[in-house]
Structure formats: C-alpha cells, structure tokens
mmCIF file of C-alpha atoms and ligand atoms in Angstrom:
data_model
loop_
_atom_site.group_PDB
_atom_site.id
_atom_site.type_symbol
_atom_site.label_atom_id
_atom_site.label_comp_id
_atom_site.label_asym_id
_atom_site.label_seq_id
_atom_site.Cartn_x
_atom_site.Cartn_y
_atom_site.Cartn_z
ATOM 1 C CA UNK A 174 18.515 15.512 -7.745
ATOM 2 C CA UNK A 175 20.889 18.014 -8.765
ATOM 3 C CA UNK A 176 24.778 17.648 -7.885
ATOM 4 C CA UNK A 177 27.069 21.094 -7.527
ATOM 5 C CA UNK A 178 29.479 22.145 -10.541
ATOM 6 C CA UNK A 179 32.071 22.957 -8.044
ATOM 7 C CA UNK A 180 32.066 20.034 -4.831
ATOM 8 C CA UNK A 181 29.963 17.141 -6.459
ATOM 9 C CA UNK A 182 27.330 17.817 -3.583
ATOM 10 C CA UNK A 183 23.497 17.023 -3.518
ATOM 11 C CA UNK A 184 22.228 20.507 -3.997
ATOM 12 C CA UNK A 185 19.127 21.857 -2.378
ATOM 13 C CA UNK A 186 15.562 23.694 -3.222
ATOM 14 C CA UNK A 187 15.917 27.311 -1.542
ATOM 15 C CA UNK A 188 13.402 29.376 -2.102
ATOM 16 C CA UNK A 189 14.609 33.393 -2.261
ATOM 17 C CA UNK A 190 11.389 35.275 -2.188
ATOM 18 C CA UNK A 191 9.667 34.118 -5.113
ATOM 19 C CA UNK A 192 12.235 32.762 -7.483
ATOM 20 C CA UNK A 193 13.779 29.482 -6.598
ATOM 21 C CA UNK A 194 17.391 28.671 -6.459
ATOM 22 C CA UNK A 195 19.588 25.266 -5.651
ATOM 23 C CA UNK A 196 21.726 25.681 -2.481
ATOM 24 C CA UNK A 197 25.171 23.840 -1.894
ATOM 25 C CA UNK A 198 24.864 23.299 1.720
ATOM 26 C CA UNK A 199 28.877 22.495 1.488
ATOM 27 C CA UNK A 200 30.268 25.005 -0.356
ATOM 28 C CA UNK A 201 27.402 27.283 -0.920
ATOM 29 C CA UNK A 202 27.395 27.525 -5.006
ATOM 30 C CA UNK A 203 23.671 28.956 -6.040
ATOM 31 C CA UNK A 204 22.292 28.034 -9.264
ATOM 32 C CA UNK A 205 18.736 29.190 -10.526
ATOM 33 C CA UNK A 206 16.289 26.505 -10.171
ATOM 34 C CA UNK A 207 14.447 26.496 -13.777
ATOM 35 C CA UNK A 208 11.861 24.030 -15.214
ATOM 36 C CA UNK A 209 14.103 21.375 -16.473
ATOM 37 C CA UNK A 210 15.452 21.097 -12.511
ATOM 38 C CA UNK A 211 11.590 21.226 -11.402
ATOM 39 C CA UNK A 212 10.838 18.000 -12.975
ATOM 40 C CA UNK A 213 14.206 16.313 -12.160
ATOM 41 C CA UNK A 214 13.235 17.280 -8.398
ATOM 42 C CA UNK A 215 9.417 16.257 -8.609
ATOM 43 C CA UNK A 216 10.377 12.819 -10.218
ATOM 44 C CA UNK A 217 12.956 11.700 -7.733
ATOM 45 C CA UNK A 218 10.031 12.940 -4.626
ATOM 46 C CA UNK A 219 7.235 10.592 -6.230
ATOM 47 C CA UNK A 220 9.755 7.700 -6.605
ATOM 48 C CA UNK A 221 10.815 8.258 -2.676
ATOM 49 C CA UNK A 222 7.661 8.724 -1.180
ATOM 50 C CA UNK A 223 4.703 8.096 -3.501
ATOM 51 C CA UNK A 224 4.127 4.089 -2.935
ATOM 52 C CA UNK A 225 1.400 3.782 -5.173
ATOM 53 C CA UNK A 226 3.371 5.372 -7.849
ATOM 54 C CA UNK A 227 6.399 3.049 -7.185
ATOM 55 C CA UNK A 228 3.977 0.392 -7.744
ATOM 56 C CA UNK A 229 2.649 1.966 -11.226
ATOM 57 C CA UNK A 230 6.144 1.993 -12.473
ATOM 58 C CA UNK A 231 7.122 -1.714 -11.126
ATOM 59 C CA UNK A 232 3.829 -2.394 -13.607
ATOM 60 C CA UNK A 233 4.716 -0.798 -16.714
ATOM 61 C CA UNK A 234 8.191 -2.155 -16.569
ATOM 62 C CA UNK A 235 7.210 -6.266 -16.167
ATOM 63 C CA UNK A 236 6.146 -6.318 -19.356
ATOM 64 C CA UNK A 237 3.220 -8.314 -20.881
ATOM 65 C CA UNK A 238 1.464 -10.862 -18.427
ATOM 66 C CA UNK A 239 2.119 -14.088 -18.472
ATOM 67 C CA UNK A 240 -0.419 -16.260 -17.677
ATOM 68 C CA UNK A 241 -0.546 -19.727 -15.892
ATOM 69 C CA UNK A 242 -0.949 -21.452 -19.067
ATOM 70 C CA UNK A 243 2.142 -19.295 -20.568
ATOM 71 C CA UNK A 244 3.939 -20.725 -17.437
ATOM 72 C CA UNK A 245 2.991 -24.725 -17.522
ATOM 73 C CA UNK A 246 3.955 -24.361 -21.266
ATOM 74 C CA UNK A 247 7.138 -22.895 -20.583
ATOM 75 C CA UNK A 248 8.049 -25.386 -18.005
ATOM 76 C CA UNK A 249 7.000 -28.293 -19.790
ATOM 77 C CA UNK A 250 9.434 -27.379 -22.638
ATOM 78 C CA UNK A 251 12.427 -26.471 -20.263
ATOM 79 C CA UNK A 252 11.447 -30.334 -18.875
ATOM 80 C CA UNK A 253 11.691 -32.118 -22.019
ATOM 81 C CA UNK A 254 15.280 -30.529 -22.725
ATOM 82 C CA UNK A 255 16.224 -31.361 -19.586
ATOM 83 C CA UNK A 256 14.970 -35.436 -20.573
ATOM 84 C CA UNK A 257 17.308 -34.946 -23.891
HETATM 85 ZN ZN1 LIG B 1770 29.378 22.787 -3.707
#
C-alpha cells in the first residue's frame, strides 16, 4: 500500500486507459503506478486474502522444527534448574 505525498492517505489502483495511476480518493493527488508500486500492491493482496500463502509465510518464519525429543530435553533441563 501506497500513502499520498500530500494528505498521508491510502492511495488507490486507477486504471486510465492502459497506463495505471494511484488515486487519492481525499485529496485527489495522481501518481504513476510503476513496477516497484506493482509488487508493493500484489504483496499486501496475497497477505490479505491468499490463506494458503499466509500459511507458507507463518512456515518459513518458525524456524527449524523442533521435535518431541528436542522438547522433553528442553524441559527436563529447565526442571533440574528449577530443583537447584
Ligand atoms: Zn492526498
């Protein structure tokens, strides 16, 4: 999502025959839409309404698995400190 220079206000994908711009809908500022907005605006859609790619990201970003061995381990230790 793109905020307007001018009024700090979401701005909006208009499409003016076949060029894009981004709309103010508050104080009506145009600015061409180029690539670098393109993927700012197709990023923020998959993240809003693409589930299964919400659920890619939530993946990538827990890190290496831990398994249930990993966890009895790690509890055991945080059991004997307690004991200390
Ligand atoms: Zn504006």
């Amino acid at each position: 999502m793109q905020f307007c220079p001018i009024c700090d206000n979401a701005l909006f994908i208009k499409r003016k025959g076949k060029a894009k711009v981004l709309q103010c809908p508050s104080c009506g500022n145009k600015i061409p839409f180029n690539e670098e907005h393109k993927r700012f605006y197709t990023i923020s859609t998959v993240i809003e309404h693409g589930p299964k790619d919400m659920t890619h990201i939530a993946e990538e970003t827990t890190g290496p698995a831990v398994t249930e061995d990993d966890r009895e381990l790690l509890d055991e230790d945080e059991f004997e400190y307690q004991e200390d």
